[in-house]
mmCIF file of C-alpha atoms in Angstrom:
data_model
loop_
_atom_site.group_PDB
_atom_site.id
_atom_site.type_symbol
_atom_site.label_atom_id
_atom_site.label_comp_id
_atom_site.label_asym_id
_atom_site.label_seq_id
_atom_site.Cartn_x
_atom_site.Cartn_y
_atom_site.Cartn_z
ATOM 1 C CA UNK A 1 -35.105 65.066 96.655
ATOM 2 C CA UNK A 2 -35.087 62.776 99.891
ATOM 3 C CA UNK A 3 -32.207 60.937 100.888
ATOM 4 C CA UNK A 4 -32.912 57.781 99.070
ATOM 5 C CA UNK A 5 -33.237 59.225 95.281
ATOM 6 C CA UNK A 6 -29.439 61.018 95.949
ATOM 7 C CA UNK A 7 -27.893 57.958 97.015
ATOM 8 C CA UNK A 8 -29.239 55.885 93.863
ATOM 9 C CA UNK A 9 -28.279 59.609 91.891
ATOM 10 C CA UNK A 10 -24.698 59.261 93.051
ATOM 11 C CA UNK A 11 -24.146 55.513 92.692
ATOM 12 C CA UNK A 12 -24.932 55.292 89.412
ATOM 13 C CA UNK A 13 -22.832 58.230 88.031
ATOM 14 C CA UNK A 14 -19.858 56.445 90.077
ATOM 15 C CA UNK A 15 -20.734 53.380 87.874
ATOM 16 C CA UNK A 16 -20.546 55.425 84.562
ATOM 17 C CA UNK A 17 -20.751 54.041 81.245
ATOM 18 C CA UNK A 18 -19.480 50.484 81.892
ATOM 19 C CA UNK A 19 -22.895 49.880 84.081
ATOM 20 C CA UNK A 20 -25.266 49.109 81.345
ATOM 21 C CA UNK A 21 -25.122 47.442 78.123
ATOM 22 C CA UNK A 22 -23.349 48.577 75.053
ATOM 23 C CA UNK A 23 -25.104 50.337 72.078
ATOM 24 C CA UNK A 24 -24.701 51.879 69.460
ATOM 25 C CA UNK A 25 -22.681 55.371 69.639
ATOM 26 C CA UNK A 26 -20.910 54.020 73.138
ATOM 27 C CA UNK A 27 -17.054 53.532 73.600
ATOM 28 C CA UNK A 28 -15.923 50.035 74.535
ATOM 29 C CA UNK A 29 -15.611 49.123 77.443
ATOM 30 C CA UNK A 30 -11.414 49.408 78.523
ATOM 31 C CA UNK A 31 -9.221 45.796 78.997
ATOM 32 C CA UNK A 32 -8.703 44.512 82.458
ATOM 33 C CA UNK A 33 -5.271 44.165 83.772
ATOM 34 C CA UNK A 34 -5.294 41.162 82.469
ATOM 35 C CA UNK A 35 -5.886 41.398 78.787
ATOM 36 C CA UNK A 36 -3.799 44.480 78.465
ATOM 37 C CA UNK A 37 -0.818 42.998 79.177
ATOM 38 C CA UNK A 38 -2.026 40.620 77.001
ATOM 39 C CA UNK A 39 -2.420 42.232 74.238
ATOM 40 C CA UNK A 40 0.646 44.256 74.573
ATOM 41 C CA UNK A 41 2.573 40.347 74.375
ATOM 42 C CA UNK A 42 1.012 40.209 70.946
ATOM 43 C CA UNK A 43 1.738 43.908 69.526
ATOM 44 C CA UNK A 44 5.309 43.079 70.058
ATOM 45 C CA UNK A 45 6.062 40.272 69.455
ATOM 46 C CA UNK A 46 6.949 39.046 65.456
ATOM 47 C CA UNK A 47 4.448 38.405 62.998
ATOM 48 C CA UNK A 48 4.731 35.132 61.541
ATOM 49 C CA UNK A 49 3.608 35.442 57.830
ATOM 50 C CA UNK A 50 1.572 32.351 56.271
ATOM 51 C CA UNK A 51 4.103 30.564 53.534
ATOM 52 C CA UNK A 52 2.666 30.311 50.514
ATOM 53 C CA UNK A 53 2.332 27.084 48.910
ATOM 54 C CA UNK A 54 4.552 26.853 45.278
ATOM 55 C CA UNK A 55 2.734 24.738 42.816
ATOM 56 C CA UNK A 56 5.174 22.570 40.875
ATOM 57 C CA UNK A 57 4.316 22.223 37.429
ATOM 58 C CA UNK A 58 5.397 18.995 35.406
ATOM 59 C CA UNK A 59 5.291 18.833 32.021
ATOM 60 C CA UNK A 60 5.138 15.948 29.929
ATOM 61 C CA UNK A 61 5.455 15.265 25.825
ATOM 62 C CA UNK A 62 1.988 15.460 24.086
ATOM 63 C CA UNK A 63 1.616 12.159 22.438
ATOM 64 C CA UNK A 64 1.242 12.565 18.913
ATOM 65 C CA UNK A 65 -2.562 11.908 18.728
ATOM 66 C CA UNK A 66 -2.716 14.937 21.306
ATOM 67 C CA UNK A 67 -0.791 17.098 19.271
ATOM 68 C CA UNK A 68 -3.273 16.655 16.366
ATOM 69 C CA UNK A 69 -0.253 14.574 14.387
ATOM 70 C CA UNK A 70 -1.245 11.183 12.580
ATOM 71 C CA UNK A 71 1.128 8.469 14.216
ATOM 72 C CA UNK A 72 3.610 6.644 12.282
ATOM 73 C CA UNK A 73 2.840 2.529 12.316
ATOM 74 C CA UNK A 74 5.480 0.565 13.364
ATOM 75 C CA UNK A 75 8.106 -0.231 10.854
ATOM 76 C CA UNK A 76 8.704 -3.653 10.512
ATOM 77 C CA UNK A 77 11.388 -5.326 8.744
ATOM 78 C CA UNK A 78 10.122 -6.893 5.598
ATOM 79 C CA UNK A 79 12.100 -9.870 4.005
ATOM 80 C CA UNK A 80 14.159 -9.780 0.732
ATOM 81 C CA UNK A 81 16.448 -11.441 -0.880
ATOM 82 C CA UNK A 82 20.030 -11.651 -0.637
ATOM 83 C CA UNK A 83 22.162 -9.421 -3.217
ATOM 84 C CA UNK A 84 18.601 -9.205 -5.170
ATOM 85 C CA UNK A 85 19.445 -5.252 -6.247
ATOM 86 C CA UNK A 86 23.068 -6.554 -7.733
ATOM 87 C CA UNK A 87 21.150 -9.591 -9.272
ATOM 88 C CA UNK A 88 18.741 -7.243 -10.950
ATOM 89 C CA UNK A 89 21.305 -5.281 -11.950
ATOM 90 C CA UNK A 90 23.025 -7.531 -13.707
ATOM 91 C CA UNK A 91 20.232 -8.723 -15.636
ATOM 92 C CA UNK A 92 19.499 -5.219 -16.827
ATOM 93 C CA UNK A 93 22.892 -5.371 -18.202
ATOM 94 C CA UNK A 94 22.312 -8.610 -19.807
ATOM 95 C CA UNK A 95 18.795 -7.319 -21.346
ATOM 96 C CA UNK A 96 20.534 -4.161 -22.436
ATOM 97 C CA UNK A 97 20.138 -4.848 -26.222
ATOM 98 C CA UNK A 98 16.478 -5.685 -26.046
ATOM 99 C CA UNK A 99 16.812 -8.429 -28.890
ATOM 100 C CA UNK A 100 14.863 -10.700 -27.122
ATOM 101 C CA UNK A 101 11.562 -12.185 -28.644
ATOM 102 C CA UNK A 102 9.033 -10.685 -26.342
ATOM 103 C CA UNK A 103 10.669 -7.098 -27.088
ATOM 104 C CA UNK A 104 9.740 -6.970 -31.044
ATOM 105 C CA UNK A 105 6.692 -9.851 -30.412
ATOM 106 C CA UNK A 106 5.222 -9.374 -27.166
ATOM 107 C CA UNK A 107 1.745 -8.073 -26.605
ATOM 108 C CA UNK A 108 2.928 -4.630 -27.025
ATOM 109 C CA UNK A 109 3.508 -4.977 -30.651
ATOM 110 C CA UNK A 110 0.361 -7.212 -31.385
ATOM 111 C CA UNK A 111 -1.849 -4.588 -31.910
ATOM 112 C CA UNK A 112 -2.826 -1.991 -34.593
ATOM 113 C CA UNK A 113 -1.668 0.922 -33.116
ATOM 114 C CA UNK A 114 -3.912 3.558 -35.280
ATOM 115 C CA UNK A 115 -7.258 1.846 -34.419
ATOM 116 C CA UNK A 116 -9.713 3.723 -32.251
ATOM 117 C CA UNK A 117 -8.704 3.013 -28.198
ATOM 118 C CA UNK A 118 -11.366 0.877 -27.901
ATOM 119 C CA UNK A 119 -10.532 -1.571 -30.809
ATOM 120 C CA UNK A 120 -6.648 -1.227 -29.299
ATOM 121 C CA UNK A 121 -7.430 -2.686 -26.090
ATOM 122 C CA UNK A 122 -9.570 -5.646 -27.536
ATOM 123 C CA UNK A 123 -7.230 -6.712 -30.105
ATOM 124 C CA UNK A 124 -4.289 -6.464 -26.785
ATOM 125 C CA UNK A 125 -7.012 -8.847 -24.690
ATOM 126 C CA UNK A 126 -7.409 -11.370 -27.681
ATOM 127 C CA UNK A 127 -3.306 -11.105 -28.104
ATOM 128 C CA UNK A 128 -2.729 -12.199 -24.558
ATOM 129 C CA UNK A 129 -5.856 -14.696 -24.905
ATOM 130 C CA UNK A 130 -3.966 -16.329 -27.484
ATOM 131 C CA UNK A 131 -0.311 -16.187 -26.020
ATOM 132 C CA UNK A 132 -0.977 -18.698 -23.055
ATOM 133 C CA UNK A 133 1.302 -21.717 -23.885
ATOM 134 C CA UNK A 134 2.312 -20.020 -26.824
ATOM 135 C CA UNK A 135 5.477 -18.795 -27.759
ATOM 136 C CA UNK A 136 5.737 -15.392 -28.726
ATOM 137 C CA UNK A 137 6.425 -15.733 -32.536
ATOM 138 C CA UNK A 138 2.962 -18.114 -32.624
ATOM 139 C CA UNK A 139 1.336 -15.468 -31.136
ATOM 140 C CA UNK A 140 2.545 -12.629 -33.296
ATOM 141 C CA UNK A 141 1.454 -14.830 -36.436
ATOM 142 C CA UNK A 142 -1.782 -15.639 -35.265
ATOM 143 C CA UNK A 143 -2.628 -11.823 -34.462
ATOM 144 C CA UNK A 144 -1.009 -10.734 -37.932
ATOM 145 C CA UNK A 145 -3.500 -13.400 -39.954
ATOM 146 C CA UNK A 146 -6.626 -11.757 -37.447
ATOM 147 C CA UNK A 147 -5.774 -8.735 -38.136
ATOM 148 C CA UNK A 148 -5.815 -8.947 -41.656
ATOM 149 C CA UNK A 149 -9.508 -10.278 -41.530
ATOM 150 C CA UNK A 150 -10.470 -6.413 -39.660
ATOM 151 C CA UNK A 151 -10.001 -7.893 -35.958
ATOM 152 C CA UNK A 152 -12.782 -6.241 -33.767
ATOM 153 C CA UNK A 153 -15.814 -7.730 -31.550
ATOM 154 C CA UNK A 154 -18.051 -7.808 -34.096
ATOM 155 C CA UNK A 155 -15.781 -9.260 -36.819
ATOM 156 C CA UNK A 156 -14.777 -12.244 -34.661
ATOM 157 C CA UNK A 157 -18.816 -12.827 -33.796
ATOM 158 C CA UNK A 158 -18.835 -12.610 -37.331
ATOM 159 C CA UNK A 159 -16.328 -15.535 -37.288
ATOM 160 C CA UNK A 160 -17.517 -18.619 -37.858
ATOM 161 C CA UNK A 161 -15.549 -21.366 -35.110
ATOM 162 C CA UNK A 162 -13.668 -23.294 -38.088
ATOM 163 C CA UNK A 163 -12.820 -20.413 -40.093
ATOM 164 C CA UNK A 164 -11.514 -18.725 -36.421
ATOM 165 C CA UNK A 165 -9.485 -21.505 -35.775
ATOM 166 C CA UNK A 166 -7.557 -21.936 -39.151
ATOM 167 C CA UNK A 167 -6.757 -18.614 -38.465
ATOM 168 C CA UNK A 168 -5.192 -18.626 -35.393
ATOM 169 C CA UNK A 169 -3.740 -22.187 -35.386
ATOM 170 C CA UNK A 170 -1.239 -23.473 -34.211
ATOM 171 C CA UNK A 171 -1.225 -21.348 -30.848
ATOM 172 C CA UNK A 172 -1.720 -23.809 -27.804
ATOM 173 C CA UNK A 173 -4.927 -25.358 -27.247
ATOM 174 C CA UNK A 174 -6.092 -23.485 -30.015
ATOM 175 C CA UNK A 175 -9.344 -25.403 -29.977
ATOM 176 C CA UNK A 176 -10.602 -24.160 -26.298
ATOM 177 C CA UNK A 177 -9.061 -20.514 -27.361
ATOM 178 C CA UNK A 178 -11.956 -20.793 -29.962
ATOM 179 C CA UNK A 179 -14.234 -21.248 -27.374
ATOM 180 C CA UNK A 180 -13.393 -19.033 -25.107
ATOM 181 C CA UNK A 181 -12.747 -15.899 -27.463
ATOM 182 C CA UNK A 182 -16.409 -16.120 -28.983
ATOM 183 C CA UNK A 183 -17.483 -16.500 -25.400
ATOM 184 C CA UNK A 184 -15.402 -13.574 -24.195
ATOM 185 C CA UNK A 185 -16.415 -11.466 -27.091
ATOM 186 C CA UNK A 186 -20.235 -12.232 -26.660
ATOM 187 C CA UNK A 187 -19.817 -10.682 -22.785
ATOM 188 C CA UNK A 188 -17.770 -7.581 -24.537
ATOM 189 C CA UNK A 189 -20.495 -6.737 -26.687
ATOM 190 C CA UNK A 190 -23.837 -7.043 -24.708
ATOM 191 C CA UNK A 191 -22.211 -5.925 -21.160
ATOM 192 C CA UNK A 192 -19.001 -3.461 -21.598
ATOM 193 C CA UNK A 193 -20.390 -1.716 -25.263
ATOM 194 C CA UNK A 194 -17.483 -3.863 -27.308
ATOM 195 C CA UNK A 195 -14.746 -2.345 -24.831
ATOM 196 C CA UNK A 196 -12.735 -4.582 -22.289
ATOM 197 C CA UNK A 197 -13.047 -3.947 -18.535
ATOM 198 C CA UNK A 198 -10.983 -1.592 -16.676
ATOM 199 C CA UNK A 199 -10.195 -3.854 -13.424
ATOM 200 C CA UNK A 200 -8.534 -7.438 -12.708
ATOM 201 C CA UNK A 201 -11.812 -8.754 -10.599
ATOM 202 C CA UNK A 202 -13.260 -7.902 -13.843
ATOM 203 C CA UNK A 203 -11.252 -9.387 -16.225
ATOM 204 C CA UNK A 204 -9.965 -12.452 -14.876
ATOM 205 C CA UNK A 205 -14.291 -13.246 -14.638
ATOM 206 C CA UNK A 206 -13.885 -13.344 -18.540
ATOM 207 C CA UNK A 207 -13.500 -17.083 -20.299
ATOM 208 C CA UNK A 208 -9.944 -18.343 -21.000
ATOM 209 C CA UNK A 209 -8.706 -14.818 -19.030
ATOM 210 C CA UNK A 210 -6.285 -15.760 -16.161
ATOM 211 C CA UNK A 211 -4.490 -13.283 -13.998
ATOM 212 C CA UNK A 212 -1.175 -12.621 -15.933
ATOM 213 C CA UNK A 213 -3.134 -12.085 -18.881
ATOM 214 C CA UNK A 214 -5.530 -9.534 -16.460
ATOM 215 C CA UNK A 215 -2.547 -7.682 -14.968
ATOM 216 C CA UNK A 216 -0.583 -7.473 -18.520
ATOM 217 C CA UNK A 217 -4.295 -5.991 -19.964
ATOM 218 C CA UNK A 218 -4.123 -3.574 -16.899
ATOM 219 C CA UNK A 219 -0.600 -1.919 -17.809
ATOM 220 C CA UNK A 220 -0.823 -2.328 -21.789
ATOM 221 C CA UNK A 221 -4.541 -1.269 -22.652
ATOM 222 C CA UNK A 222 -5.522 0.848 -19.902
ATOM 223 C CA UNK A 223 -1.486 1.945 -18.303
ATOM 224 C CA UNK A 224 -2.221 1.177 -14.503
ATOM 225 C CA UNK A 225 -0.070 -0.982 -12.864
ATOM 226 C CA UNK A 226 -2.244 -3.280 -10.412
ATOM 227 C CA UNK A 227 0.125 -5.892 -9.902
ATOM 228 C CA UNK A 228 2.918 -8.052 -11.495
ATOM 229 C CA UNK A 229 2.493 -10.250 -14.268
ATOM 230 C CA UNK A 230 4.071 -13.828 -13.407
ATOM 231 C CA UNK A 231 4.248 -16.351 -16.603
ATOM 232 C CA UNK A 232 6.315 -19.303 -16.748
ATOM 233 C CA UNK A 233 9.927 -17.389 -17.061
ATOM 234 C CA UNK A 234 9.515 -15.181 -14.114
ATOM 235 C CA UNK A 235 7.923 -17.825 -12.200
ATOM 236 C CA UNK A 236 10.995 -20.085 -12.911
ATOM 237 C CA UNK A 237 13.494 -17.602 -12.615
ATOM 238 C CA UNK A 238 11.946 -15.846 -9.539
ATOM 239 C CA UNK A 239 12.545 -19.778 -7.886
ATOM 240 C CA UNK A 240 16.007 -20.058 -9.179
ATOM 241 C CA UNK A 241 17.642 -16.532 -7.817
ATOM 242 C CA UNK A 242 15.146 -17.305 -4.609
ATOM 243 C CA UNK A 243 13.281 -14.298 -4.753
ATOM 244 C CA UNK A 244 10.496 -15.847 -3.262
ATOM 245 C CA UNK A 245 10.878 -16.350 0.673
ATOM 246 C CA UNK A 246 9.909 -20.230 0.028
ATOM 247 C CA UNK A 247 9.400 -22.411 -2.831
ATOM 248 C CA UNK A 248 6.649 -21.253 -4.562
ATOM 249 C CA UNK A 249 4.342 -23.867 -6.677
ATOM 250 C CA UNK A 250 2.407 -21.693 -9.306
ATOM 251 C CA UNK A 251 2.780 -18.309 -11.212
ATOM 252 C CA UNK A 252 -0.331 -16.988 -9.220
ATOM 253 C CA UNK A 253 1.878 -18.006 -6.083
ATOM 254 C CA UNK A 254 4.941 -16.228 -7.336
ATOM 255 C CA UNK A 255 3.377 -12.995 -8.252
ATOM 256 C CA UNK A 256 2.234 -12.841 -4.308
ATOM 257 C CA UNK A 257 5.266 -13.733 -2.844
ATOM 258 C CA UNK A 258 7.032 -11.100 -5.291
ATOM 259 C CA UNK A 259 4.657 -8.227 -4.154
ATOM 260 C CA UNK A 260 5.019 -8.861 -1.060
ATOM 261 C CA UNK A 261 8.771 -7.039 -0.627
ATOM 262 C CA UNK A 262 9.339 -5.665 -4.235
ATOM 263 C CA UNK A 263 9.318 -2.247 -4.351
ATOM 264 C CA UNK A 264 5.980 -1.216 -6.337
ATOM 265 C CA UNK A 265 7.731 1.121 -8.986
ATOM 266 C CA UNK A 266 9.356 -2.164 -9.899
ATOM 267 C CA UNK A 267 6.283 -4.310 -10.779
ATOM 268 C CA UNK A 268 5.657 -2.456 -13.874
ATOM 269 C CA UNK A 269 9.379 -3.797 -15.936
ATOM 270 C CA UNK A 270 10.260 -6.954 -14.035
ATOM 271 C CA UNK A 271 7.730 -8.731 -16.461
ATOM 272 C CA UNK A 272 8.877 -8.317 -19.768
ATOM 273 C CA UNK A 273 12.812 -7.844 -18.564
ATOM 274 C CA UNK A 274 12.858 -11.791 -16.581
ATOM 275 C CA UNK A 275 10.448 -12.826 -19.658
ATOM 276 C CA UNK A 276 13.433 -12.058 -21.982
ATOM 277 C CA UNK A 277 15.901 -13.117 -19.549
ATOM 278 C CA UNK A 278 14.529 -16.120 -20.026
ATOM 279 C CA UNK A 279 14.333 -16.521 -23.363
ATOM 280 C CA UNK A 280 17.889 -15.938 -23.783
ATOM 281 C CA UNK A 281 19.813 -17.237 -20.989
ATOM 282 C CA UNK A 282 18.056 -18.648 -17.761
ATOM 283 C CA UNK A 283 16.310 -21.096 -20.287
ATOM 284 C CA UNK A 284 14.003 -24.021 -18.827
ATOM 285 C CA UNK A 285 16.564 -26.671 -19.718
ATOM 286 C CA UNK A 286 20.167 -26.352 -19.811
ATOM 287 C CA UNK A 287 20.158 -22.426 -18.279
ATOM 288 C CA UNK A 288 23.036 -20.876 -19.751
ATOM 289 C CA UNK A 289 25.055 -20.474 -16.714
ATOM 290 C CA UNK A 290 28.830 -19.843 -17.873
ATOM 291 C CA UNK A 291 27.563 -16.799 -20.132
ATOM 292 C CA UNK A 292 25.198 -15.336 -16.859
ATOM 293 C CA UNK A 293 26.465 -12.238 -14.515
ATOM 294 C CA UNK A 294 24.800 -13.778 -11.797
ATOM 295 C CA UNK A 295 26.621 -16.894 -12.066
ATOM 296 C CA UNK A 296 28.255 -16.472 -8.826
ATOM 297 C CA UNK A 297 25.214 -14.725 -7.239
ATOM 298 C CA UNK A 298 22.993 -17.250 -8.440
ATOM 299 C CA UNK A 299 21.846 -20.288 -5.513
ATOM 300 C CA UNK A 300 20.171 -22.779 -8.526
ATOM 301 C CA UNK A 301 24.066 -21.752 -10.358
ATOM 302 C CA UNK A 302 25.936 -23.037 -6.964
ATOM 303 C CA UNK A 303 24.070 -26.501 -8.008
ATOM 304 C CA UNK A 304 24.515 -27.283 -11.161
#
């Protein structure tokens, strides 16, 4: 070996490892002065752990379409009259002996009661037919005298107009009812098979059928109550205790202003208990005040 190859020999065994670059296997190279100090800073000094973020939770009240719950409307306050419940009580009380025409002639008692259904609930249509502007002993006559001729569809089509007329004379307007029971009877027969229809829209379509008469039909022949029946005494009466939030002009006007706060399972007796009522105290002329309950409850009372 000359001279030259041991000096490049020795030089690069002086260098050692950190000479070349590092691979795979080789020890890292060790920290300069610098960095180990360093680095021996950081070993001792305290670690400062991250602080972990708390996630506040905030809970609020499911509405009650979220919990899968219908929601309740809105109550709002519906009118009624002053001291109406005493009032009504009171007239119970004064109805309590049910001796009033319309509760031994009213359309409840007009009809045979052992004819087939459908026969019942014609002969109750004809009954209140023939009751409009009719007091209730008329009517009763008129129905006995029909009855007594077999009173069905066919026996009335059978009918000729005079002999129909004799026989229910002298109801009201007893000329027109002609009329209009022939016409009403005709329908019966060729569209409803001799029976009597089983809604309002339906039966106040019939001739010389209005809606008291349709409502009445509804609770006696076919026992649903669809509304309140409204004649002349609960239509004057209802205006005299001021059931009604304003004056009211007409039965039909009445009846809407009556359903509008009454409770429902009331519609069904205020009829025939304010038709009586009527007919024995809170008469159309000269009411009979000083023998009335609801003298002192009464507004129309306060004026007379």
């Amino acid at each position: 070996m000359n001279s030259l190859s041991a000096r490049m020999l020795t030089r690069n065994r002086s260098l050692g490892p950190r000479a070349g670059p590092r691979g795979c296997g080789e020890e890292p190279a060790p920290p300069r002065r610098g960095e180990a100090a360093a680095e021996a800073r950081k070993s001792h000094s305290p670690v400062k752990r991250r602080r972990k973020a708390q996630r506040l939770c905030v809970a609020y009240e499911g509405s009650d379409s979220e919990k899968g719950e219908k929601a309740e409307p809105l109550k709002v306050p519906v009118w009624e009259p002053q001291d109406w419940q005493q009032q009504l009580v009171n007239i119970r009380a004064m109805r309590s002996e049910k001796d009033a025409p319309v509760d031994h002639l009213g359309v409840e008692h007009c009809y045979d009661s052992s004819a087939p259904p459908k026969v019942r609930r014609y002969q109750v249509l004809l009954s209140l037919m023939l009751s409009s502007q009719t007091k209730d002993q008329v009517t009763a006559g008129a129905m006995q005298r029909l009855r007594a001729q077999g009173l069905t569809v066919d026996s009335i089509l059978q009918t000729d107009d005079a002999t129909l007329g004799k026989l229910i004379y002298p109801v009201g307007f007893w000329r027109s009812k002609v009329k209009y029971i022939k016409q009403t009877s005709t329908i019966l027969q060729q569209r409803y098979g001799g029976d009597i229809p089983a809604s309002v829209a339906e039966l106040v379509a019939l001739p010389g059928v209005g809606p008291k008469m349709a409502h009445l039909a509804m609770a006696v022949a076919w026992g649903t109550v669809s509304g309140i029946a409204v004649d002349t005494h609960v239509h004057r009466i209802a205006n005299r205790l001021r059931w009604t939030k304003k004056a009211t002009k007409s039965p039909e006007e009445t009846r809407a202003a009556l359903e509008e706060w009454l409770p429902r399972e009331l519609w069904h007796e205020i009829n025939g208990l304010l038709v009586g009522f009527g007919q024995q105290t809170c008469l159309p002329v000269r009411p009979r005040c000083q023998a009335c309950l609801n003298q002192a409850l009464c507004p129309a009372a306060q004026g007379l």
